[in-house]
Every structure is written in structure tokens, then in C-alpha cells.
Coordinates of C-alpha atoms in Angstrom, one line a residue:
Chain A
X222 CA -0.2 0.2 -0.1
X223 CA 2.6 2.3 0.9
X224 CA 5.4 3.2 -1.8
X225 CA 8.9 2.4 -0.8
X226 CA 10.7 5.8 0.1
X227 CA 13.0 7.1 -2.1
X228 CA 16.3 8.1 -0.8
X229 CA 15.6 6.7 2.4
X230 CA 13.8 10.1 3.4
X231 CA 10.6 8.9 5.4
X232 CA 9.4 12.8 4.7
X233 CA 10.1 15.6 2.4
X234 CA 9.2 18.6 2.0
X235 CA 9.0 20.5 -0.8
X236 CA 8.8 23.9 -2.1
X237 CA 6.6 24.2 1.1
X238 CA 5.6 27.6 1.0
X239 CA 2.8 29.6 3.0
X240 CA 1.5 32.7 2.0
X241 CA -1.3 35.2 3.7
X242 CA -2.0 37.7 2.0
X243 CA 1.4 39.8 0.6
X244 CA 2.8 38.1 3.8
X245 CA 5.3 35.0 2.7
X246 CA 5.1 33.1 6.5
X247 CA 7.4 30.2 5.0
X248 CA 9.5 30.5 2.2
X249 CA 10.2 28.0 -0.5
X250 CA 11.3 25.3 2.2
X251 CA 12.4 22.2 1.4
X252 CA 13.6 19.4 3.4
X253 CA 14.1 15.7 3.8
X254 CA 13.5 13.9 6.9
X255 CA 15.6 10.3 6.9
X256 CA 14.7 7.2 8.8
X257 CA 15.4 6.4 12.2
X258 CA 16.7 9.4 13.6
X259 CA 16.4 12.8 15.7
X260 CA 15.7 15.7 13.2
X261 CA 15.9 19.0 14.9
X262 CA 13.8 21.8 13.7
X263 CA 15.4 24.9 15.5
X264 CA 14.5 28.8 15.0
X265 CA 14.1 31.8 16.8
X266 CA 10.6 32.9 18.4
X267 CA 8.3 33.7 15.1
X268 CA 10.5 31.9 12.5
X269 CA 7.7 30.0 11.5
X270 CA 8.3 26.3 13.0
X271 CA 5.1 26.0 14.3
X272 CA 3.5 26.8 10.7
X273 CA 5.4 24.8 8.9
X274 CA 4.5 21.9 11.7
X275 CA 0.6 23.0 11.0
X276 CA 1.4 22.6 7.5
X277 CA 3.3 19.1 7.5
X278 CA 0.3 17.7 9.6
X279 CA -2.4 19.0 7.4
X280 CA -3.8 21.6 10.2
X281 CA -3.3 24.3 7.4
X282 CA -2.9 24.3 3.8
X283 CA 0.0 24.9 1.8
X284 CA 0.2 28.2 -0.7
X285 CA 2.5 26.2 -3.5
X286 CA 4.7 23.0 -2.4
X287 CA 4.4 19.4 -0.9
X288 CA 4.8 17.4 1.9
X289 CA 5.1 14.0 1.0
X290 CA 5.1 11.4 4.0
X291 CA 5.7 7.6 3.1
X292 CA 5.2 8.3 -0.4
X293 CA 1.3 10.4 -0.4
X294 CA 0.9 13.8 -0.5
X295 CA -0.5 15.4 2.7
X296 CA -2.4 17.6 0.0
X297 CA -4.2 15.1 -2.5
X298 CA -4.0 11.8 0.1
X299 CA -4.5 13.4 3.3
X300 CA -5.6 10.6 5.5
X301 CA -2.7 7.8 3.5
X302 CA -0.4 10.7 4.5
X303 CA -1.3 11.3 8.2
X304 CA -2.1 7.8 9.1
X305 CA 1.8 7.8 9.5
X306 CA 2.2 10.5 11.9
X307 CA 2.0 10.9 15.4
X308 CA 2.2 14.5 16.4
X309 CA 1.7 17.4 19.5
X310 CA 1.1 19.9 18.1
X311 CA 2.1 22.9 20.6
X312 CA 0.7 22.0 23.8
X313 CA -0.5 18.7 24.5
X314 CA -4.1 19.6 24.6
X315 CA -6.4 16.9 26.0
X316 CA -10.5 16.7 26.9
X317 CA -10.0 18.0 30.4
X318 CA -13.3 16.3 31.6
X319 CA -12.2 12.5 30.6
X320 CA -10.0 10.4 32.0
X321 CA -6.8 9.9 30.6
X322 CA -7.5 6.5 29.5
X323 CA -10.6 7.9 27.7
X324 CA -8.6 10.3 26.1
X325 CA -6.4 7.6 24.7
X326 CA -9.5 5.4 23.6
X327 CA -11.1 8.3 21.8
X328 CA -8.3 8.6 19.3
X329 CA -7.6 5.1 19.4
X330 CA -11.0 4.4 17.9
X331 CA -9.8 7.3 15.0
X332 CA -7.4 4.4 14.0
X333 CA -7.5 0.8 12.5
X334 CA -6.1 -1.8 14.5
X335 CA -5.1 -0.3 18.3
X336 CA -6.2 -2.8 20.8
X337 CA -7.1 -2.4 24.5
X338 CA -3.7 -4.4 25.0
X339 CA -1.7 -1.5 22.9
X340 CA -3.2 1.7 25.1
X341 CA -1.9 -0.4 27.9
X342 CA 1.4 -1.0 26.8
X343 CA 1.9 2.9 26.0
X344 CA 0.1 3.8 29.1
X345 CA 3.1 1.5 31.0
X346 CA 5.7 3.1 28.5
X347 CA 5.0 6.8 29.7
X348 CA 5.0 5.3 33.4
X349 CA 0.8 6.8 33.6
X350 CA -0.1 3.6 34.9
X351 CA -1.0 4.8 38.7
X352 CA -3.1 7.8 36.9
X353 CA -4.2 6.6 34.1
X354 CA -7.7 6.3 35.0
X355 CA -8.0 10.2 36.8
X356 CA -9.6 13.0 34.9
X357 CA -6.8 15.4 33.1
X358 CA -8.0 18.2 34.8
X359 CA -5.9 16.8 37.6
X360 CA -2.7 16.3 35.7
X361 CA -0.2 18.3 35.9
X362 CA 1.6 19.8 32.8
X363 CA 4.5 16.9 32.7
X364 CA 1.7 14.1 33.1
X365 CA -0.2 15.9 30.1
X366 CA 3.2 15.9 28.2
X367 CA 3.5 12.2 29.1
X368 CA -0.3 12.0 28.2
X369 CA 0.4 13.4 24.9
X370 CA 3.2 11.1 23.8
X371 CA 1.1 8.5 24.4
X372 CA -1.1 9.5 22.1
X373 CA 1.5 10.2 19.2
X374 CA 2.9 7.0 20.0
X375 CA 0.0 4.4 19.8
X376 CA -0.4 3.8 16.1
X377 CA 3.1 3.1 15.7
X378 CA 4.0 6.0 13.4
X379 CA 7.2 6.4 11.1
X380 CA 7.2 10.2 11.9
X381 CA 6.8 11.9 15.3
X382 CA 6.1 15.4 14.9
X383 CA 7.1 17.2 18.8
X384 CA 6.8 21.3 19.0
X385 CA 8.3 22.4 21.5
X386 CA 8.3 19.4 23.7
X387 CA 10.3 20.3 27.0
X388 CA 8.3 23.3 27.0
X389 CA 7.0 22.9 31.4
X390 CA 8.9 20.1 32.3
X391 CA 11.5 19.8 34.6
X392 CA 14.8 19.3 34.3
X393 CA 14.4 15.1 35.2
X394 CA 11.5 15.1 32.9
X395 CA 13.4 16.6 29.7
X396 CA 16.1 14.3 30.2
X397 CA 14.0 11.5 30.6
X398 CA 12.1 12.5 27.5
X399 CA 15.3 13.0 25.8
X400 CA 16.4 9.8 26.5
X401 CA 13.1 8.3 25.4
X402 CA 13.1 10.2 21.7
X403 CA 17.1 8.5 20.8
X404 CA 15.4 5.4 22.2
X405 CA 12.5 5.2 19.8
X406 CA 14.9 6.8 16.8
X407 CA 16.9 4.3 17.6
X408 CA 15.1 0.8 18.5
X409 CA 12.2 1.3 16.7
X410 CA 13.3 3.3 13.4
X411 CA 11.1 5.8 13.8
X412 CA 11.6 9.6 12.3
X413 CA 11.3 12.1 15.4
X414 CA 11.0 15.3 14.0
X415 CA 11.0 18.1 17.0
X416 CA 11.3 22.3 16.7
X417 CA 12.6 24.1 19.4
X418 CA 14.2 27.7 20.2
X419 CA 16.5 25.8 23.0
X420 CA 20.3 25.5 21.4
X421 CA 21.8 23.4 24.1
X422 CA 18.3 21.3 24.1
X423 CA 18.5 20.2 20.7
X424 CA 22.4 19.5 21.2
X425 CA 21.7 16.8 23.5
X426 CA 18.9 15.6 21.6
X427 CA 19.5 15.3 18.0
X428 CA 21.1 13.8 15.2
X429 CA 20.9 16.6 12.9
X430 CA 19.4 20.3 13.4
X431 CA 17.9 22.3 10.4
X432 CA 17.7 26.1 11.2
X433 CA 15.3 28.5 9.7
X434 CA 15.2 32.1 10.3
X435 CA 12.2 34.3 9.3
X436 CA 10.6 31.5 7.1
X437 CA 13.6 30.4 5.3
X438 CA 15.7 27.0 5.6
X439 CA 19.3 28.5 6.7
X440 CA 21.5 25.5 7.0
X441 CA 21.2 22.0 8.1
X442 CA 23.8 21.0 10.3
X443 CA 24.7 17.8 12.0
X444 CA 25.1 17.7 15.8
X445 CA 27.2 15.2 16.2
X446 CA 30.3 16.0 13.5
X447 CA 32.0 19.0 15.7
X448 CA 30.6 18.4 19.6
X449 CA 32.6 15.0 20.2
X450 CA 35.5 14.6 18.6
X451 CA 37.3 12.1 19.9
X452 CA 39.6 11.3 17.3
X453 CA 43.5 11.8 18.0
X454 CA 43.7 14.2 15.0
X455 CA 41.0 16.1 15.5
X456 CA 42.5 19.4 16.2
X457 CA 40.1 21.9 18.5
X458 CA 40.8 25.0 20.4
X459 CA 42.7 24.7 23.7
X460 CA 42.7 27.2 26.8
X461 CA 46.2 26.6 28.9
X462 CA 45.5 28.6 32.3
X463 CA 49.2 29.6 33.5
X464 CA 50.9 31.7 36.8
X465 CA 53.2 34.1 33.6
X466 CA 51.4 34.5 30.4
X467 CA 54.2 36.4 29.2
X468 CA 56.5 34.0 29.7
X469 CA 54.3 31.2 28.1
X470 CA 53.3 33.7 25.0
X471 CA 57.2 34.4 24.8
X472 CA 57.9 30.3 24.7
X473 CA 55.0 29.4 21.6
X474 CA 55.0 32.8 20.2
X475 CA 55.0 32.0 16.3
X476 CA 53.7 28.5 16.9
X477 CA 49.8 26.6 17.4
X478 CA 48.0 30.0 16.6
X479 CA 48.5 30.8 19.9
X480 CA 47.3 34.1 21.2
X481 CA 46.0 35.5 24.2
X482 CA 42.6 35.3 25.5
X483 CA 40.4 35.6 28.9
X484 CA 41.2 32.8 31.0
X485 CA 44.6 32.9 29.4
X486 CA 46.6 31.3 26.1
X487 CA 44.8 29.7 23.4
X488 CA 46.2 27.4 21.2
X489 CA 45.0 25.3 18.1
X490 CA 46.0 21.8 18.8
X491 CA 45.5 18.1 18.6
X492 CA 45.7 15.8 21.5
X493 CA 49.1 14.7 21.2
X494 CA 50.0 18.6 20.7
X495 CA 48.5 19.8 23.9
X496 CA 50.3 16.8 26.0
X497 CA 53.8 18.0 24.6
X498 CA 52.9 22.1 24.5
X499 CA 52.1 21.4 28.9
X500 CA 55.5 19.1 29.1
X501 CA 57.1 22.5 27.5
X502 CA 55.7 24.8 29.8
X503 CA 56.6 22.9 32.4
X504 CA 60.2 22.1 32.0
X505 CA 60.1 26.1 31.7
X506 CA 58.7 26.3 35.2
X507 CA 55.6 27.8 34.1
X508 CA 52.7 26.6 36.2
X509 CA 50.0 25.3 34.2
X510 CA 46.7 25.5 36.5
X511 CA 43.8 24.0 33.6
X512 CA 43.7 22.8 30.3
X513 CA 40.6 22.6 28.8
X514 CA 39.1 22.1 25.0
X515 CA 36.8 25.0 23.6
X516 CA 34.2 23.4 21.9
X517 CA 32.3 25.3 19.6
X518 CA 28.6 25.2 20.9
X519 CA 26.0 24.6 18.3
X520 CA 24.8 28.1 19.9
X521 CA 28.0 30.0 18.2
X522 CA 27.6 28.4 14.9
X523 CA 23.6 29.2 15.7
X524 CA 24.2 32.7 16.1
X525 CA 27.4 33.0 14.1
X526 CA 24.6 31.7 11.3
X527 CA 21.7 34.0 12.1
X528 CA 24.1 36.8 12.4
X529 CA 23.1 37.0 16.0
X530 CA 19.5 38.2 15.2
X531 CA 16.9 36.6 17.0
X532 CA 14.3 39.5 16.3
X533 CA 12.4 38.4 12.6
Chain L
X253 CA -15.6 2.0 6.8
X254 CA -19.2 2.6 8.2
X255 CA -18.0 0.0 11.8
X256 CA -15.0 3.1 11.7
X257 CA -17.8 5.7 11.0
X258 CA -19.4 4.7 14.2
X259 CA -16.4 4.8 16.3
X260 CA -16.6 8.7 15.3
X261 CA -20.1 9.1 16.8
X262 CA -19.3 6.9 19.6
X263 CA -16.2 9.2 20.1
X264 CA -18.6 12.2 20.0
X265 CA -21.2 10.9 22.5
X266 CA -18.5 9.8 25.0
X267 CA -17.7 13.3 25.2
X268 CA -20.9 14.7 25.5
X269 CA -22.3 11.7 28.0
X270 CA -19.3 11.8 30.5
X271 CA -20.3 15.7 31.1
X272 CA -22.1 16.2 33.9
X273 CA -24.0 18.8 33.2
X274 CA -25.2 16.4 30.5
X275 CA -27.4 14.7 32.6
X276 CA -28.0 17.8 35.0
X277 CA -30.2 18.4 32.0
X278 CA -31.6 15.2 31.1
X279 CA -32.5 15.3 35.9
X280 CA -34.1 19.3 35.2
X281 CA -36.1 17.6 32.5
X282 CA -37.8 14.8 34.3
X283 CA -37.4 16.7 37.3
X284 CA -39.6 19.4 35.5
X285 CA -42.3 17.3 34.7
X286 CA -42.8 15.7 38.3
X287 CA -43.0 18.7 39.7
X288 CA -45.1 20.3 37.9
X289 CA -47.7 17.7 37.8
X290 CA -47.4 17.0 41.3
X291 CA -47.9 21.1 42.4
X292 CA -51.3 20.9 39.5
X293 CA -52.3 17.7 42.2
X294 CA -51.9 19.1 45.0
X295 CA -53.7 22.2 44.3
X296 CA -56.9 20.2 43.8
X297 CA -57.1 20.5 39.9
X298 CA -57.9 17.8 38.3
X299 CA -57.0 18.7 34.8
X300 CA -57.3 16.1 31.9
X301 CA -54.0 14.0 31.5
X302 CA -53.7 15.2 27.7
X303 CA -53.8 19.3 28.7
X304 CA -51.2 18.5 31.2
X305 CA -48.9 17.1 28.7
X306 CA -49.3 19.4 26.1
X307 CA -49.0 22.4 27.9
X308 CA -45.8 20.6 29.4
X309 CA -44.5 19.6 26.2
X310 CA -45.2 22.8 24.4
X311 CA -42.9 24.9 27.7
X312 CA -40.1 22.1 28.0
X313 CA -39.7 22.0 24.4
X314 CA -38.2 25.5 24.5
X315 CA -35.8 23.6 27.2
X316 CA -34.9 21.2 25.2
X317 CA -33.7 23.0 22.7
X318 CA -31.6 25.4 24.8
X319 CA -29.5 22.5 26.5
X320 CA -29.4 21.4 22.6
X321 CA -28.1 24.6 21.7
X322 CA -25.7 24.6 24.8
X323 CA -24.4 20.9 24.1
X324 CA -24.0 22.3 20.0
X325 CA -22.7 25.8 20.4
X326 CA -19.4 23.8 22.8
X327 CA -19.2 20.8 20.1
X328 CA -17.3 22.8 17.5
X329 CA -16.0 26.2 19.2
X330 CA -15.1 24.5 22.6
X331 CA -12.5 21.8 20.5
X332 CA -10.9 25.1 19.2
X333 CA -10.9 27.1 22.5
X334 CA -9.5 23.9 24.2
X335 CA -7.1 23.2 22.1
X336 CA -8.3 19.4 21.4
X337 CA -9.1 20.1 17.5
X338 CA -5.6 20.2 16.5
X339 CA -5.5 16.3 18.2
X340 CA -8.3 15.6 16.8
X341 CA -8.2 16.4 13.4
X342 CA -4.5 15.0 12.5
X343 CA -5.9 11.4 12.4
X344 CA -7.0 9.7 9.1
X345 CA -10.5 11.5 8.6
X346 CA -11.6 13.9 6.5
X347 CA -12.4 16.8 7.6
X348 CA -16.4 16.6 6.7
X349 CA -16.5 13.4 8.5
X350 CA -15.1 14.4 11.8
X351 CA -17.8 17.3 11.4
X352 CA -20.8 15.1 10.2
X353 CA -19.9 12.7 13.3
X354 CA -19.8 15.6 15.8
X355 CA -23.4 17.1 13.9
X356 CA -24.9 13.4 14.2
X357 CA -23.8 13.2 17.9
X358 CA -25.6 16.4 18.5
X359 CA -28.9 15.4 16.8
X360 CA -29.2 11.9 18.8
X361 CA -28.9 14.0 21.7
X362 CA -31.7 16.0 20.3
X363 CA -33.7 13.1 19.9
X364 CA -33.0 11.1 22.7
X365 CA -34.7 14.9 25.0
X366 CA -37.6 14.8 23.1
X367 CA -38.1 11.1 23.7
X368 CA -37.1 11.4 27.5
X369 CA -39.6 14.4 27.3
X370 CA -42.5 12.4 25.5
X371 CA -42.5 9.3 27.7
X372 CA -42.2 11.5 30.8
X373 CA -45.0 13.7 30.4
X374 CA -46.6 10.6 28.7
X375 CA -46.5 8.7 31.7
X376 CA -46.8 10.7 34.6
X377 CA -49.9 12.4 33.3
X378 CA -51.6 9.5 32.8
X379 CA -50.2 8.2 36.4
X380 CA -51.1 11.3 38.4
X381 CA -54.5 12.4 36.5
X382 CA -55.8 9.3 34.7
X383 CA -55.4 7.9 31.4
X384 CA -58.4 8.7 28.6
X385 CA -57.0 7.6 25.2
X386 CA -61.0 8.0 23.4
X387 CA -61.0 10.0 20.2
X388 CA -63.2 13.1 21.2
X389 CA -60.8 14.0 23.7
X390 CA -58.5 15.4 20.4
X391 CA -62.0 17.7 19.6
X392 CA -63.7 18.6 23.0
X393 CA -61.0 18.6 25.7
X394 CA -57.6 20.4 23.4
X395 CA -59.7 21.7 21.0
X396 CA -58.5 20.3 17.5
X397 CA -60.6 19.3 14.9
X398 CA -59.1 16.2 13.3
X399 CA -60.2 12.8 13.8
X400 CA -56.9 11.2 15.3
X401 CA -56.4 9.8 19.1
X402 CA -55.1 12.7 21.3
X403 CA -52.1 10.5 21.6
X404 CA -51.2 10.2 17.3
X405 CA -51.6 14.5 18.0
X406 CA -49.0 14.6 20.2
X407 CA -46.8 12.4 18.2
X408 CA -47.6 15.2 15.6
X409 CA -47.3 18.1 17.7
X410 CA -43.5 16.2 18.7
X411 CA -42.4 16.2 15.0
X412 CA -43.2 20.0 14.5
X413 CA -41.3 20.7 17.8
X414 CA -37.9 18.2 16.7
X415 CA -38.1 20.5 12.8
X416 CA -38.2 23.4 14.9
X417 CA -35.5 22.5 17.3
X418 CA -33.4 20.9 14.2
X419 CA -33.4 24.0 12.6
X420 CA -32.0 26.0 15.5
X421 CA -29.8 23.5 16.2
X422 CA -28.3 23.8 12.9
X423 CA -28.1 27.7 13.1
X424 CA -26.1 26.9 16.5
X425 CA -23.7 24.5 15.4
X426 CA -23.1 26.7 11.8
X427 CA -22.8 29.8 14.1
X428 CA -20.7 27.3 16.7
X429 CA -18.1 26.7 13.5
X430 CA -18.0 29.5 11.5
X431 CA -17.2 32.2 14.3
X432 CA -15.4 29.2 16.5
X433 CA -17.7 31.4 19.5
X434 CA -20.1 29.2 22.0
X435 CA -21.3 32.3 23.6
X436 CA -22.1 33.9 20.2
X437 CA -24.2 30.8 19.0
X438 CA -26.0 30.0 22.1
X439 CA -27.0 34.0 22.7
X440 CA -27.9 34.2 18.3
X441 CA -30.0 30.2 18.7
X442 CA -31.8 31.9 21.6
X443 CA -32.7 35.0 19.8
X444 CA -33.7 32.8 17.1
X445 CA -35.5 30.8 19.6
X446 CA -37.2 33.3 22.0
X447 CA -37.3 36.6 19.7
X448 CA -38.4 34.2 16.7
X449 CA -42.5 35.2 17.4
X450 CA -42.3 38.9 17.8
X451 CA -39.9 39.3 14.7
X452 CA -42.7 36.4 12.8
X453 CA -45.5 39.1 14.4
X454 CA -43.9 42.1 13.4
X455 CA -43.1 40.9 9.8
X456 CA -46.2 39.7 9.7
X457 CA -47.9 43.2 9.2
X458 CA -45.1 44.0 6.4
X459 CA -47.2 43.5 2.8
X460 CA -44.5 42.8 1.0
X461 CA -44.3 39.6 -0.8
X462 CA -40.5 38.8 0.1
X463 CA -41.5 38.3 3.8
X464 CA -43.0 34.7 2.8
X465 CA -39.4 33.5 3.1
X466 CA -38.1 34.5 5.6
X467 CA -37.2 31.7 8.3
X468 CA -38.9 32.7 11.1
X469 CA -43.0 32.4 9.7
X470 CA -42.4 28.5 8.8
X471 CA -40.4 27.3 12.0
X472 CA -43.3 26.6 14.0
X473 CA -45.0 23.9 11.5
X474 CA -47.9 23.4 14.3
X475 CA -50.7 25.5 12.2
X476 CA -50.7 22.8 9.9
X477 CA -51.7 20.1 12.2
X478 CA -55.2 21.7 12.4
X479 CA -55.1 23.1 8.9
X480 CA -53.5 22.2 5.4
X481 CA -52.8 26.1 5.3
X482 CA -51.1 28.6 7.2
X483 CA -51.8 32.6 7.1
X484 CA -48.7 34.1 7.5
X485 CA -49.8 38.1 6.5
X486 CA -52.4 40.0 4.8
X487 CA -54.5 37.6 3.1
X488 CA -51.7 35.2 2.2
X489 CA -51.8 31.8 2.8
X490 CA -49.2 29.4 2.2
X491 CA -49.2 25.6 2.2
X492 CA -47.1 22.7 4.3
X493 CA -45.0 22.2 0.9
X494 CA -44.5 25.3 0.8
X495 CA -43.2 26.0 4.8
X496 CA -41.3 22.7 4.2
X497 CA -39.4 24.3 1.0
X498 CA -38.6 27.4 2.4
X499 CA -37.2 25.3 5.5
X500 CA -35.0 23.3 3.8
X501 CA -33.7 26.1 1.7
X502 CA -32.5 27.7 4.8
X503 CA -31.3 24.0 6.1
X504 CA -29.3 23.7 3.1
X505 CA -27.3 26.5 3.1
X506 CA -26.5 26.5 7.4
X507 CA -25.2 22.8 6.5
X508 CA -23.1 23.9 3.4
X509 CA -22.0 27.2 4.8
X510 CA -20.7 25.3 8.1
X511 CA -18.6 21.9 6.2
X512 CA -17.4 24.9 3.4
X513 CA -15.9 27.3 6.2
X514 CA -14.6 24.0 8.3
X515 CA -12.9 22.5 5.6
X516 CA -11.5 25.5 4.4
X517 CA -10.0 26.8 7.9
X518 CA -6.4 27.3 8.9
X519 CA -6.3 25.9 12.2
X520 CA -3.8 28.2 13.7
X521 CA -3.7 29.1 17.4

């Protein structure tokens, strides 16, 4: 029934455009989401993240372009395309006057093939077993978020879309969600599409991040390439905190691009060189208090790419 | 496929009947039938059971309409207000079918109330005031010039009331969908329900042909029970077919607007 996935992408956004009146909210956005990845969607507030997500799930009409999910167009084959999608759009709003279980039952009836056992299974999975028969009105935000995740994964979707999923979660909840999403992508092969304006969060959660600003796709970056450089030959920026900065600067003059910076001297070097430099400094009687690698965070990259503007 | 669609109606029913207010509404309806009967009994009156049933039904049908309008106003607008509309729509169902399931569950609720009202007004009054099922009652007590038993007359009156109810509820469903405001839907529908007869009176005095096509003049079909025609303004009377035709046109317009707007709407914050 479902067409084979071309080039390994579960979802393709093709020149997605949204105009309201004369304003272009989303401008010609194209993106391929590969299978079994946690894909971040990063942008400042008002950059069009939620609008894009609303178009991907058919809540908003596309002015131009198309979204293809597992080979089905969201415009012309909505029911087939949306079958593969589980989502929370903005807040996980549920029917407050019904119990958590009734809410899940409600959504399960809308998709054929979800058994009662499956409902129990996801209730277990999100850890709501003890409270599932209470009215949603009595739930905390974190519990609502988990109920939201439960309804989104109940029908085993190929694509899970979460819009700002960590809003309102405490640090433990965020960590839990992060681990859980990574597990879903890895073990079940689900593509997870997560939007956020929090950079640090995206770094920890995602394999890849698309950066959007003012409705335009600016860049797609792999998160893990820069940050975790464990291999020995990778050159990184290293800060040495020493007692005699002048002496050290003269000693290393002209080598490794040494320069003075906040908190000490920085050099560009690989791991072995760092050790050698350390030995050299110590031999010359210069005390080294600390050595640390300056990793370029996604935040720096993000600000670099967007030119530091956060206002659209 | 049909079975799957029934699941959608079950969902909408669940939303209506898990709420306490629905049961309070039904409770008020039954309670009032009992209360009116018992008050009449303690006052030492011994009215005919059919007169009581007719009067109570007329008054309480207004309440049935109000209750149904409240639920109908909430049906679509409430999902927008609470934000649940987003999770409801991102399922493998077209918007038309989701809307249809809501509309059907509303009509079912309206019919349930009408049935409850019919059964209770009939049974309570028969128990309290005795049962007289003879055909003579229709003419002598209820004053309707037809050769039918009183129970049949009651059924005819209920059918007229249900037509009226469906028109009002469909309009409130439309307002609820178009403006996404439950309050506006309730307000306008009650205006139509309560102000309708006043407007009808005013319009009847206007001697213009277009007045014949105004919705208010045709909402109450009960005059047709005793006469084949109804006078709607000075010297002009229309047939049941004409009234039903006018109602049908309004109904189709209400439905078309509701579905068009719901299908086309961008669901934004």
C-alpha cells in the first residue's frame, strides 16, 4: 500500500510555501527527513517553526509546494499520509473532562487496528499507569506531556512530530523525554521531528538540526560532527591557564596560532600536541593550572549563521 | 468503513455523556415534568392528562432546545477554545466526516431529549390524572378539529417541534463552527428561539412578497396539524409544502456554510 521510500527519506518537504495576504510566512522550504533520526528544527520565536509543522500535519493549507509522507502527498492523499504521523502540536491539549484512558480510547478509535492491549502498553511506556483513570484536569503539565506522547505513538507512526516538547518540563522530565526519543529513533526506526528555540537542548537530543529564520531554511547541520571530537587527530581550540602568561606567550611565539584570550592562552592543536605543549611549559617552570578544550557549541554556530539576530 | 465511522460517533457521544452537565440537563427535564404534575395535583386540580402533556411539552421543549443549543455551541467552538481540535484533526479522517460525526451526535442528543420528554410527560400525567385515550378528547378537550386519537396528535406536535429544534440546532452548529465562539452561538440561537415569534408578528404586518420567504414565519409548523394552510400575512396563506421548501433551503444553506468553512479553515493558535 505504501510506496517505497525514495532515497531513504520518510518525509520530504518540497518547496513548502505559506503566504497569508502579502506576507510570506514560509518561503520555499525544502527538507528531507531520513529514517530513524532525531531531527531538530531550530529557530528563534516567530521564525515559522509551528507554521511549518501545522502544514506538515494538514492543519494549515499549503500556499505552494507539497509534503510527502511515506510516498503520500498531504495535499491529495491526506488520510493515507497522516496515517503515518503522530504529533503534538504546541501544547498537549487533551479533553480535560475525560480521564487519561478515555482520551487514549478516543484517539485509538480513530485509527483502525489499535487494541486495548496496545493502549495499556503505551500507558506503561509513558509511566502513567497509576493515574490513567483520573481526569486529565488533575494532571500536571509533565503528565499531560506524557499523555500527549502516548497518543502520538499509539499507532506506531513512522514520523513523530513534537512541537516544543520540553516546554514546561522540569530537568528530570526533559532528560527522560530526551532519552526516550533517542530510544524510539534507534530501536523502532521512527523519525522524530522536534522543534525548539533552545539550542542546548537540540544539541543533546538530535542527530541533525535544520535552522530556520524568518521562514527560510538557513542550514542543516549534523550535531555530532563538531562537538564530540574524540579522535586523536582532530584539532581543537585549547585554553591553557598559566601563572606567567607573558613567559608562556614568548615561549610558544609563532607556534600553534597561540594568542592571549580571556582566562589564559589559546592554541589550536590536536591531543598529542596539547600534551607536548603542557610538558614544555612545565619544563620551563611555568605553572599550568588548567587545560580545557573550547568546543564550539551549536549556539555559537547558530548565532554565527543567523548573524546573531533573533528578531525577525 | 461504516463501522469505523460509527467509532467517530461513539467518540462524540462519549464527549457529551461523560460530562456531568448533560446528566443535570436530563435530570432537570424529568424533574420539571414531575414537579409540575405534583404541584397541579396538590392544588386539587384535576385536569385532563392530555391537556397537561400538551402544556408541559410546549414549555419544556423550549428547554430541550436551549440544552441542545448549549451542547451544539460547545461542540466545535469548544474544541477550538480548548485546543483539542488539533489532535482531533490529525487522524486519518477527512474533516467533513469528523464534522458529520459531531452533527449526528448532536441530533441524537436532541432526539434523546425529545423522547425522554415524550415518555415522561405521557407516563407521569397518565399516572397522576388518569388515562383517557378516546378520540373525542382531541376535539372536545384539546380543541383540534381532526379525527385522530390524542396520542397521535401529540406525536404530530412532537414532530413539528423536532423540525423546529433541528433548524435552531443546525444554525447554532453553523455559528459555532464559523465564529468558533460558543457564547455567540448560544446567544444568537436563543434570540432566534425566543425572539422568533415577536419578529414573526412584526413581519406579518409588512405587506411585502419577500416576507413569505423569511425563516421565522415557517419555523412553527403546528398550525398545519389542524389546517392545510397557514396565514402568514394579510390575505396570504401558504401550504405545508411551501413552508417545508423554505425550511429546506435555509437548512441546506446552513449545512453548506458550516461544512465549507470547517474544511477550508487553517487551524492556527
